[in-house]
Short mmCIF file of C-alpha atoms and ligand atoms in Angstrom, two decimals:
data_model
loop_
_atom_site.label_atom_id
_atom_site.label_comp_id
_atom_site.label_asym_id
_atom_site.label_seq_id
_atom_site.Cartn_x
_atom_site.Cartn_y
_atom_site.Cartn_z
CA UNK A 5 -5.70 106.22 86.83
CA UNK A 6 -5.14 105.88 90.31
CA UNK A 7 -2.19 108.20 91.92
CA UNK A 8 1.00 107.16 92.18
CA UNK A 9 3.82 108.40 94.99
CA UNK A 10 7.07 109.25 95.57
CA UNK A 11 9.27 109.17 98.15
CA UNK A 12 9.00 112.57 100.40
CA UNK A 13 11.73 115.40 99.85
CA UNK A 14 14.54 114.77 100.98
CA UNK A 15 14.78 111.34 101.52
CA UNK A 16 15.29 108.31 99.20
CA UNK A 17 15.16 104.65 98.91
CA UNK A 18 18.56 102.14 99.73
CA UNK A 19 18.26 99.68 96.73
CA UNK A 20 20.61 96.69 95.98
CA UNK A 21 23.48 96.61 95.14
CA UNK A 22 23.96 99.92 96.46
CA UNK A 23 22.37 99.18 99.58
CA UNK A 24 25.06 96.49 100.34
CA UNK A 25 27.51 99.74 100.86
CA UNK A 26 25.37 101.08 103.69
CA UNK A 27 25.31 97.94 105.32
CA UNK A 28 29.02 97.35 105.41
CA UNK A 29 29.63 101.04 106.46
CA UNK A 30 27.72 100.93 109.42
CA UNK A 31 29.29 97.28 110.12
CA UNK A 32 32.94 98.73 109.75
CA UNK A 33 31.85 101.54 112.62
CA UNK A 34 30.46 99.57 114.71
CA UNK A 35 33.33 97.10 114.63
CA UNK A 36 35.90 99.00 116.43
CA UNK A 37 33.24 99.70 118.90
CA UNK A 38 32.50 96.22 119.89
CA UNK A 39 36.48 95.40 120.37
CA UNK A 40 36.15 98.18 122.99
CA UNK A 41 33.44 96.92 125.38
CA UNK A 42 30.41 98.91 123.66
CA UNK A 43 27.22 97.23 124.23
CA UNK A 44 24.23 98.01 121.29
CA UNK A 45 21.30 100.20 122.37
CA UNK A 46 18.13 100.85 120.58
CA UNK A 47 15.72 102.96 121.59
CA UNK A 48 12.32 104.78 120.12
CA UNK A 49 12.59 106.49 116.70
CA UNK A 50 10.02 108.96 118.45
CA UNK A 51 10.75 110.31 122.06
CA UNK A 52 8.69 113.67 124.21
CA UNK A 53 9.70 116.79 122.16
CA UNK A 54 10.87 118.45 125.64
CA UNK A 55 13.38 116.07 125.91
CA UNK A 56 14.88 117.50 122.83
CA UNK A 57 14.00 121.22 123.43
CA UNK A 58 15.90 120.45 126.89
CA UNK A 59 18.52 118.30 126.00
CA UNK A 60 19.47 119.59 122.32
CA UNK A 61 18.47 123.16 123.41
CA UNK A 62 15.81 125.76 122.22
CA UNK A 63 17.85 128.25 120.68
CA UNK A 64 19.67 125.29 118.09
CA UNK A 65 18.76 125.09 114.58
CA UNK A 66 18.11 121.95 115.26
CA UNK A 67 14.79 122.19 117.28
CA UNK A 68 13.80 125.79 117.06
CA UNK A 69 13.90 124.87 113.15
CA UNK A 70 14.29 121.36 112.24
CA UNK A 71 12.55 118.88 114.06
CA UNK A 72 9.20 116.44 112.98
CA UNK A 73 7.19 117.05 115.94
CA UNK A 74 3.36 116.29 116.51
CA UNK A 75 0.47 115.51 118.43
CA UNK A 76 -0.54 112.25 119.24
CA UNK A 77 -4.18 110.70 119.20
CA UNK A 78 -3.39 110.70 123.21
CA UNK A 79 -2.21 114.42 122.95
CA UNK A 80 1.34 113.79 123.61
CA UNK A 81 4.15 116.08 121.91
CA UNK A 82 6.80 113.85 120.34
CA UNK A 83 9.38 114.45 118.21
CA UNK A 84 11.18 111.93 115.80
CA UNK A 85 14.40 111.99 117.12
CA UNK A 86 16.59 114.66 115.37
CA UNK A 87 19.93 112.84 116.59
CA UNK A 88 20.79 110.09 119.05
CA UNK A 89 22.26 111.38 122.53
CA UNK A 90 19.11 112.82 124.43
CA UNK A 91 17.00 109.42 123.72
CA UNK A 92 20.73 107.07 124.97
CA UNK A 93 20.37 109.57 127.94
CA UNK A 94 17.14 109.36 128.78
CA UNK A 95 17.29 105.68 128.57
CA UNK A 96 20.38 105.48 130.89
CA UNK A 97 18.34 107.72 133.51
CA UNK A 98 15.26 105.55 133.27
CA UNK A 99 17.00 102.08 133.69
CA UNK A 100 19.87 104.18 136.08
CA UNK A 101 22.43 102.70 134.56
CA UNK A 102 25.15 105.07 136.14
CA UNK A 103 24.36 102.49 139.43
CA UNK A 104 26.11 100.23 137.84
CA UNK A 105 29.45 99.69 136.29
CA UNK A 106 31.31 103.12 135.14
CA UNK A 107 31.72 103.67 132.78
CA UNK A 108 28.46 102.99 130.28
CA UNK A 109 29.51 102.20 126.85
CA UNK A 110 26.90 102.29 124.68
CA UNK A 111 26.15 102.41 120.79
CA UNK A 112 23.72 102.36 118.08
CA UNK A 113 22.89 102.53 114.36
CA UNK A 114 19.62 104.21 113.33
CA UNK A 115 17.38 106.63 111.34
CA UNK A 116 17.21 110.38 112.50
CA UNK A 117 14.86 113.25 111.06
CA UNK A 118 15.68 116.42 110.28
CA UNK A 119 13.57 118.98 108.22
CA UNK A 120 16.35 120.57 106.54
CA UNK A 121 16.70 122.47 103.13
CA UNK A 122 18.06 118.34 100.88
CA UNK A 123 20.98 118.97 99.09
CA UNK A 124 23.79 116.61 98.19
CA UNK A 125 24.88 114.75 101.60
CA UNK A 126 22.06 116.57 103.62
CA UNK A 127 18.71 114.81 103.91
CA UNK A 128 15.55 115.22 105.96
CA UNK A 129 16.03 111.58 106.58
CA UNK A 130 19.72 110.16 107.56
CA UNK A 131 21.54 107.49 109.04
CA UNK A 132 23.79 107.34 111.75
CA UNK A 133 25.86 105.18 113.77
CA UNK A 134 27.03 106.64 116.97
CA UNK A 135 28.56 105.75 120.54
CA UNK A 136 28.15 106.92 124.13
CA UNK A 137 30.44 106.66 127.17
CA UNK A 138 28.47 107.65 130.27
CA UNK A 139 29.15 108.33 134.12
CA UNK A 140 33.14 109.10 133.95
CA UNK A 141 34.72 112.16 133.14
CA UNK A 142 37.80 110.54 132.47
CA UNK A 143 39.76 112.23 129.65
CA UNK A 144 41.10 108.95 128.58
CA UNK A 145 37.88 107.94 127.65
CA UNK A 146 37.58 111.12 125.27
CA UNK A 147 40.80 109.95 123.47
CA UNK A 148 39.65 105.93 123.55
CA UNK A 149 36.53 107.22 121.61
CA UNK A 150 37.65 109.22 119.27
CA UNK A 151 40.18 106.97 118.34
CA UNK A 152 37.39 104.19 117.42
CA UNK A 153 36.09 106.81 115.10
CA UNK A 154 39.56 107.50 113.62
CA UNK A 155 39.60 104.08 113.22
CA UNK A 156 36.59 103.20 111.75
CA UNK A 157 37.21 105.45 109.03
CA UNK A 158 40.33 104.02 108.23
CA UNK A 159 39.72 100.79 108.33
CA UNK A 160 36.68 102.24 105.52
CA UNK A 161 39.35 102.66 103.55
CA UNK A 162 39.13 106.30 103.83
CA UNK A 163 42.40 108.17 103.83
CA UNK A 164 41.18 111.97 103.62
CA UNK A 165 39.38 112.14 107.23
CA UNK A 166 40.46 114.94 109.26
CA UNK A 167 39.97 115.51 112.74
CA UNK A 168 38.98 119.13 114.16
CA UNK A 169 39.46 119.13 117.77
CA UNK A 170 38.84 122.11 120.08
CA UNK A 171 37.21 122.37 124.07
CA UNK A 172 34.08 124.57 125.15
CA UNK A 173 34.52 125.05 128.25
CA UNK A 174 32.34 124.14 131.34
CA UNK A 175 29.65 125.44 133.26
CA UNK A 176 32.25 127.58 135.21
CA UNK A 177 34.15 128.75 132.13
CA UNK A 178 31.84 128.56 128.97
CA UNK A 179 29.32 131.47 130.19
CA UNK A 180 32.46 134.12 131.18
CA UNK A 181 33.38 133.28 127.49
CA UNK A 182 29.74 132.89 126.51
CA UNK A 183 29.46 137.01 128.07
CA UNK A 184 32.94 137.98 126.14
CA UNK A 185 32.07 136.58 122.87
CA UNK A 186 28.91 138.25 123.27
CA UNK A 187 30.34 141.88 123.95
CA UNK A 188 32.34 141.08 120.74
CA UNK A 189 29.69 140.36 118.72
CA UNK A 190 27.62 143.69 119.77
CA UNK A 191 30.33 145.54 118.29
CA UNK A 192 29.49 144.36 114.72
CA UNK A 193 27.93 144.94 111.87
CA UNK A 194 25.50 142.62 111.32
CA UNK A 195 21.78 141.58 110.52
CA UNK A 196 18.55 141.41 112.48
CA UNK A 197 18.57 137.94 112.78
CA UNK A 198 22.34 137.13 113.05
CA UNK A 199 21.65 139.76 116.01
CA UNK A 200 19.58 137.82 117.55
CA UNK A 201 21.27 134.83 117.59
CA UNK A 202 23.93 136.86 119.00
CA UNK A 203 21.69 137.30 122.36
CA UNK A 204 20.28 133.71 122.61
CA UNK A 205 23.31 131.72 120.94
CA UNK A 206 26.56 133.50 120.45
CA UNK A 207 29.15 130.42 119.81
CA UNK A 208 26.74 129.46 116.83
CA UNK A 209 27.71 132.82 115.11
CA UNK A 210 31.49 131.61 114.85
CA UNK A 211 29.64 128.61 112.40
CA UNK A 212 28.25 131.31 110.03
CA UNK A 213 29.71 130.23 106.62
CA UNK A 214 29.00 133.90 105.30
CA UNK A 215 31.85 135.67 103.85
CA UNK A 216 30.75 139.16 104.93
CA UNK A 217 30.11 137.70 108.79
CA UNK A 218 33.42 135.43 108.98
CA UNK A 219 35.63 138.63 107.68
CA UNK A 220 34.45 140.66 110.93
CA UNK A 221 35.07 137.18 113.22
CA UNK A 222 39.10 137.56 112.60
CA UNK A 223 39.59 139.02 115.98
CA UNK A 224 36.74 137.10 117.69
CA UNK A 225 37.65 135.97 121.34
CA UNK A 226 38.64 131.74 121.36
CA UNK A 227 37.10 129.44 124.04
CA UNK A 228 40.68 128.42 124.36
CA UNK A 229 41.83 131.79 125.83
CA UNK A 230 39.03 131.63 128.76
CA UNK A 231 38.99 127.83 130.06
CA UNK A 232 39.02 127.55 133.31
CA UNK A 233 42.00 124.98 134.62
CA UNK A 234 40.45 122.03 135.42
CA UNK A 235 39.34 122.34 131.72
CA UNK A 236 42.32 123.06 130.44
CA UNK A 237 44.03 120.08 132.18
CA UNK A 238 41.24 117.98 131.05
CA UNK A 239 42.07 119.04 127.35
CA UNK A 240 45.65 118.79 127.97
CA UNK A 241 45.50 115.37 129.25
CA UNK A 242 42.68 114.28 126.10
CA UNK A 243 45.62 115.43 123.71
CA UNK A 244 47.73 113.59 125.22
CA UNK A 245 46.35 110.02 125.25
CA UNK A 246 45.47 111.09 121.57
CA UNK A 247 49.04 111.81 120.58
CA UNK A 248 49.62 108.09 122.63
CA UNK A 249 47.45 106.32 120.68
CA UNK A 250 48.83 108.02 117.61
CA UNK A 251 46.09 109.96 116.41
CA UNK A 252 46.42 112.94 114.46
CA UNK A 253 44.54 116.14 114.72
CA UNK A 254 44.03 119.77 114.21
CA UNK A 255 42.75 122.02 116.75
CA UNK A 256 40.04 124.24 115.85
CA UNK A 257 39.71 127.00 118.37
CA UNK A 258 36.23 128.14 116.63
CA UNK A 259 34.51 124.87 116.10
CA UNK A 260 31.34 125.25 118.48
CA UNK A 261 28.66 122.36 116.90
CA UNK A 262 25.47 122.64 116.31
CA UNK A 263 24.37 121.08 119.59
CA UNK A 264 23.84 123.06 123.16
CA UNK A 265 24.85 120.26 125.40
CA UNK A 266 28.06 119.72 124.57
CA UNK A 267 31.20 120.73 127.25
CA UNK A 268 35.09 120.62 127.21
CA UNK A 269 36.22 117.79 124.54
CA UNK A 270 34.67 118.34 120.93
CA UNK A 271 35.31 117.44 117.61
CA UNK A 272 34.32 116.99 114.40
CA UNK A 273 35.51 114.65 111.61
CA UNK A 274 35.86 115.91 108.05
CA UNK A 275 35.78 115.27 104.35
CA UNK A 276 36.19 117.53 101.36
CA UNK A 277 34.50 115.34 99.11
CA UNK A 278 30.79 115.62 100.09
CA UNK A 279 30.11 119.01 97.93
CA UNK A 280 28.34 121.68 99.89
CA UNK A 281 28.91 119.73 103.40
CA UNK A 282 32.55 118.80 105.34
CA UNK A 283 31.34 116.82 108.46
CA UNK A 284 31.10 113.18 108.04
CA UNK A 285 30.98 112.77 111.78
CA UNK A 286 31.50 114.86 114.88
CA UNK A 287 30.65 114.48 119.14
CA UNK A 288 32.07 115.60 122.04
CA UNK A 289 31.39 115.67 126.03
CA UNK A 290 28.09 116.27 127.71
CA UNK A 291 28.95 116.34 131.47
CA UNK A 292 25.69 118.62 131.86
CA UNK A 293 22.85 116.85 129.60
CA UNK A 294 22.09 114.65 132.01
CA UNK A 295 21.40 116.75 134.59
CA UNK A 296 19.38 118.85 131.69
CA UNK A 297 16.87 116.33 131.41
CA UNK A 298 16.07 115.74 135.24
CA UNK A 299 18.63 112.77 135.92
CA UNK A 300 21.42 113.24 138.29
CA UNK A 301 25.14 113.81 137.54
CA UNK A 302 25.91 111.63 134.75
CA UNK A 303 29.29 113.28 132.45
CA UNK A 304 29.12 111.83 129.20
CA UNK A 305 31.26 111.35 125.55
CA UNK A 306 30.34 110.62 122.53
CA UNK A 307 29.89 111.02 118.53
CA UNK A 308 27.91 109.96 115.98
CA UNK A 309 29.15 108.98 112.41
CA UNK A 310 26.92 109.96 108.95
CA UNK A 311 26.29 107.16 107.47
CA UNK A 312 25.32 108.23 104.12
CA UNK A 313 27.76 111.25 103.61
CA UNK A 314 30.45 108.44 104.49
CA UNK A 315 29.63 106.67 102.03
CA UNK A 316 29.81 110.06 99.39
CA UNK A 317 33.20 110.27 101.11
CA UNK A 318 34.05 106.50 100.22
CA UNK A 319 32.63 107.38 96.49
CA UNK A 320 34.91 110.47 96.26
CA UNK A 321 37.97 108.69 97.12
CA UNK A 322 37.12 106.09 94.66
CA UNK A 323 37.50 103.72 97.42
CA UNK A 324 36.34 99.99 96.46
CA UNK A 325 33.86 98.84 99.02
CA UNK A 326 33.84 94.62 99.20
CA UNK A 327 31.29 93.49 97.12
CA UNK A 328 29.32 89.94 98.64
CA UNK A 329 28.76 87.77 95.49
CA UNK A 330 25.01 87.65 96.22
CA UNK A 331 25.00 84.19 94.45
CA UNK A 332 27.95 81.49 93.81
CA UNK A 333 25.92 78.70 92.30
CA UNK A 334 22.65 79.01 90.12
CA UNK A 335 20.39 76.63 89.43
CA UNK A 336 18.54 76.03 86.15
CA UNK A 337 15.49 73.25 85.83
CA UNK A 338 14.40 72.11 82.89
CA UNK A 339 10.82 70.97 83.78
CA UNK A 340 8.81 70.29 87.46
CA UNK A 341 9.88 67.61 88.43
CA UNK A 342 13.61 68.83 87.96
CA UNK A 343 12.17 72.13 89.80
CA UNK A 344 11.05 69.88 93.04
CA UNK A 345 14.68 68.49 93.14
CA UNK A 346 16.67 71.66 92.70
CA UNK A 347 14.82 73.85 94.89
CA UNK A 348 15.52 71.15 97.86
CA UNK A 349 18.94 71.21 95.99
CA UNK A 350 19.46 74.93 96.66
CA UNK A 351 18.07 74.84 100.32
CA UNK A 352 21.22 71.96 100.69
CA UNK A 353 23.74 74.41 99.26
CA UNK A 354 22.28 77.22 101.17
CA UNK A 355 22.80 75.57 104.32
CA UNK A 356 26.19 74.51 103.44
CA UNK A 357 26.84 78.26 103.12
CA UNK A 358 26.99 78.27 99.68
CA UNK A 359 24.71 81.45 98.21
CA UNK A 360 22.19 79.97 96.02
CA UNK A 361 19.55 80.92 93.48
CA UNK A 362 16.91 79.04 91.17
CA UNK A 363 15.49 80.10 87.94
CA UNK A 364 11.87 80.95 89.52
CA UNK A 365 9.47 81.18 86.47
CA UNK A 366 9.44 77.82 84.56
CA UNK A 367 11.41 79.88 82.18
CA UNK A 368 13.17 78.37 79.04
CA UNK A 369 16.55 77.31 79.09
CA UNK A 370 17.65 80.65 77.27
CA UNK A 371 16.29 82.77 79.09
CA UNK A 372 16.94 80.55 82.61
CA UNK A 373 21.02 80.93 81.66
CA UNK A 374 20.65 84.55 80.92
CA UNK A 375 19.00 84.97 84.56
CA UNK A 376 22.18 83.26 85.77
CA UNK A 377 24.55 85.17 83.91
CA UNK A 378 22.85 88.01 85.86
CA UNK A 379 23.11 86.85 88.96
CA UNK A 380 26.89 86.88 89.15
CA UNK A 381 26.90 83.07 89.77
CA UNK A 382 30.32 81.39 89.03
CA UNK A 383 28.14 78.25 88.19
CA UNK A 384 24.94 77.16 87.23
CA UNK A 385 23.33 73.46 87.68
CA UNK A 386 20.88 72.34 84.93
CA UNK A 387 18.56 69.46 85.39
CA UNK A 388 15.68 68.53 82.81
CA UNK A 389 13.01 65.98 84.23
CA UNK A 390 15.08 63.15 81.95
CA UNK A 391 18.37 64.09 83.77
CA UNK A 392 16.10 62.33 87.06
CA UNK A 393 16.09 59.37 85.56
CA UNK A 394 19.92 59.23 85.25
CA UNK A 395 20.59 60.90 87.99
CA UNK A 396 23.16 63.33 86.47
CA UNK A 397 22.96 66.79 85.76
CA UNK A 398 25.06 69.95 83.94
CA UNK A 399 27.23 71.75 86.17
CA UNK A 400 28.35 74.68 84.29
CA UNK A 401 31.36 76.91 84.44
CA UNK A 402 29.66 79.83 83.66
CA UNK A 403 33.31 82.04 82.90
CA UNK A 404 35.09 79.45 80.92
CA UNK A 405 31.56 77.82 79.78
CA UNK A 406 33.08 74.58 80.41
CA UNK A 407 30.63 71.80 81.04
CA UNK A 408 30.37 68.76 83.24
CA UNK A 409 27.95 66.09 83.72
CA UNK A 410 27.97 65.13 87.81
CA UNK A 411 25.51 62.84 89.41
CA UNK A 412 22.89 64.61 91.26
CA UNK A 413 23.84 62.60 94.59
CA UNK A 414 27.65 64.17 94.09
CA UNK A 415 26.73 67.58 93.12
CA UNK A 416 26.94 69.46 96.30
CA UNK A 417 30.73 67.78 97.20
CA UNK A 418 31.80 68.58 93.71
CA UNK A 419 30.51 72.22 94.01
CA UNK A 420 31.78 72.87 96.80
CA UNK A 421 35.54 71.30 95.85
CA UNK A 422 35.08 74.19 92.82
CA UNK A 423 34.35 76.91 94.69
CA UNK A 424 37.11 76.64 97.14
P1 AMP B 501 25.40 116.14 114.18
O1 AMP B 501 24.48 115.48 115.17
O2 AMP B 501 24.75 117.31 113.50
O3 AMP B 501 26.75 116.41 114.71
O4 AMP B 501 25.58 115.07 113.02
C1 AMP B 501 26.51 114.03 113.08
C2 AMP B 501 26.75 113.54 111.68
O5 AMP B 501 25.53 113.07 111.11
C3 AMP B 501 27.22 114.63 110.73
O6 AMP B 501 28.59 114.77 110.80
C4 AMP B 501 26.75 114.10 109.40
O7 AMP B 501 27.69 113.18 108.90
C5 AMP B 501 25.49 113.38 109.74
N1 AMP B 501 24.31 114.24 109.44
C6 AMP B 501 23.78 115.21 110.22
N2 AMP B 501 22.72 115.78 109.61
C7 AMP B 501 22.58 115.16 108.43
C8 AMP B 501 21.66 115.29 107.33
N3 AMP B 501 20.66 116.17 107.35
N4 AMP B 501 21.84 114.49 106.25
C9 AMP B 501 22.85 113.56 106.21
N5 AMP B 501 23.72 113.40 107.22
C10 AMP B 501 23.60 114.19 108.31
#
């Protein structure tokens, strides 16, 4: 027998109906987006690994740990992208869109990669939608966007999204709290590794989820305590506009993200529903990124939404998600010559918007009207090659099982005056 595969850890297949969820979850984020002058981007699944080692930053889990890098037949390093904001960067340097019209509002929906240890809500291979607001460093524009992502979870239906809000800080502040944090950490107890993490990326320690490491962080230094005062206007004024727009939050003086380039406003939006994860979404500013990966000044917001632990989210509030009948009418012939019509009959309902199916197969009657009980129709249209000659076929009610004879010519007025 020849072998037969599987899909590769961590990763699985979108099948229907299920799939139909995905698609209207990353609709219902993008929508708010759109309203707000967000123009789509797409750009390479694959970019230069250095991008991400520069952009994303070394010492992260992320790329030191995660990443699907390899050599090319040409003997380039690339990297599929591990998340979405170095690539939207890049691209804005490339094409210089900060010459243009400020700010950039960018978004996109996509596939990322990252080789993580699967469990529930955390896959090797994910989906995303996410947004970008580039060239301004206008703290309006941090409350604007994550007020679309506030929204877009609400108008999900979801009703158990918090927002976690804190600010890191910029190149002036961050390192004097970057050097405190640091002489805090020395002080403790702790392992090898977590040691060394201490040296090359202190603000990740605050994330460990280790009982023994968070009981010696009670008296850690917070960011908040060492911005500098442009940054703490900048946050001041981002709460603010949030507390305008009527957004509620929760300010979380040790959230620090996963990410290196992040700077001042950053967040994270959370769900207790997903099991051993609580971030559905999170983003925050990048006023230095640019610069990072050899363009010029460019500040930048944004976030990027999980797709799929949204939609564990949506299943743990037992929200209903809008189900599209995939078929209103079904047709059922009885014979080729009725085949020839109702397939042309089909394409006229089709085109008239109506969702359509035919019993493919030349099955039998019985088993043609069990295929259309299946298909969720509301009716089904049977024609034998007799019913030609006539010109009038079935048109059946296929909840009541009420029956009507209609003339072929008629049927697609008459179906349509049912549905409606
Ligand atoms: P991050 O870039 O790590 O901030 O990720 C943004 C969002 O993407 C997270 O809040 C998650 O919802 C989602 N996400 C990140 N990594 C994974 C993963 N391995 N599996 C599923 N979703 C993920």
């Amino acid at each position: 027998m020849t072998q037969s595969f599987q899909g590769p850890k961590g990763t699985f297949d979108l099948l229907p109906p299920d799939s139909e969820l995905w698609l209207h979850v990353r609709e219902a984020m993008a929508a708010p987006l759109r309203t707000a002058g967000y123009g789509y981007i797409e750009t390479p699944v694959f970019e230069d690994t250095a991008l991400f080692e520069r952009g994303v930053g070394e010492s992260t889990d992320v790329v030191s740990k995660e990443m699907y890098s390899f050599v090319t037949r040409g003997d380039d390093r690339v990297t599929l992208r591990p998340e979405g904001t170095a690539g939207v960067v890049r691209s804005a340097v490339q094409h210089r869109l900060y010459a243009g019209q400020l700010p950039v509002k960018l978004w996109y929906s996509g596939s990322f990669f990252r080789y993580e240890r699967p469990q529930a809500g955390r896959y090797r291979h994910f989906s995303q939608v996410g947004a970008e607001a580039l060239g301004l460093d206008d703290p309006a524009l941090d409350a604007e966007l994550v007020a679309l992502g506030v929204r877009a979870f609400a108008d999900l239906g979801l009703r158990e999204v918090r927002l976690l809000m804190n600010s890191l800080g910029d190149a002036t502040c961050r390192p004097v709290y970057r050097a405190r944090l640091q002489e805090f950490l020395r002080s403790l107890d702790l392992d090898a590794e977590t040691r060394r993490r201490v040296e090359l990326n202190p603000l990740r320690v605050l994330d460990d989820k280790r009982p023994e490491v968070q009981a010696q962080l009670a008296d850690a230094p917070v960011v908040a305590d060492s911005l500098c005062d442009a940054c703490r206007a900048h946050y001041a004024a981002v709460r603010g506009h949030l507390a305008d727009l009527g957004v509620d939050w929760a300010e979380a003086p040790r959230l620090v993200r996963g990410l290196d380039y992040y700077t001042r406003t950053t967040f994270e939006f959370q769900h207790d529903g997903l099991g051993a994860q609580s971030a559905v979404g999170g983003g925050g500013r990048y006023d230095g990124l640019s610069e990072d990966v050899g363009g010029p000044p460019m500040p930048g917001i944004g976030w990027a939404l999980g797709v799929d632990r949204t939609v564990l989210a949506m299943r743990a509030e037992g929200v209903e998600a809008p189900v599209s009948s995939r078929c209103d009418v079904y047709a059922v012939p009885l014979g080729a010559e009725a085949k020839r019509r109702l397939l042309v009959l089909v394409d006229e309902l089709r085109r008239s918007g109506i969702a359509a199916d035919l019993a493919f197969g030349d099955r039998g009657l019985k088993g043609a009207m069990k295929g259309a009980d299946r298909s969720g129709a509301r009716l089904a249209v049977v024609v034998g090659d007799r019913d030609l000659e006539t010109g009038v076929g079935q048109l059946k009610d296929l909840a009541t099982g009420e029956q009507v004879a209609v003339p072929l010519d008629d049927v697609v007025a008459v179906i349509r005056e049912k549905l409606t």
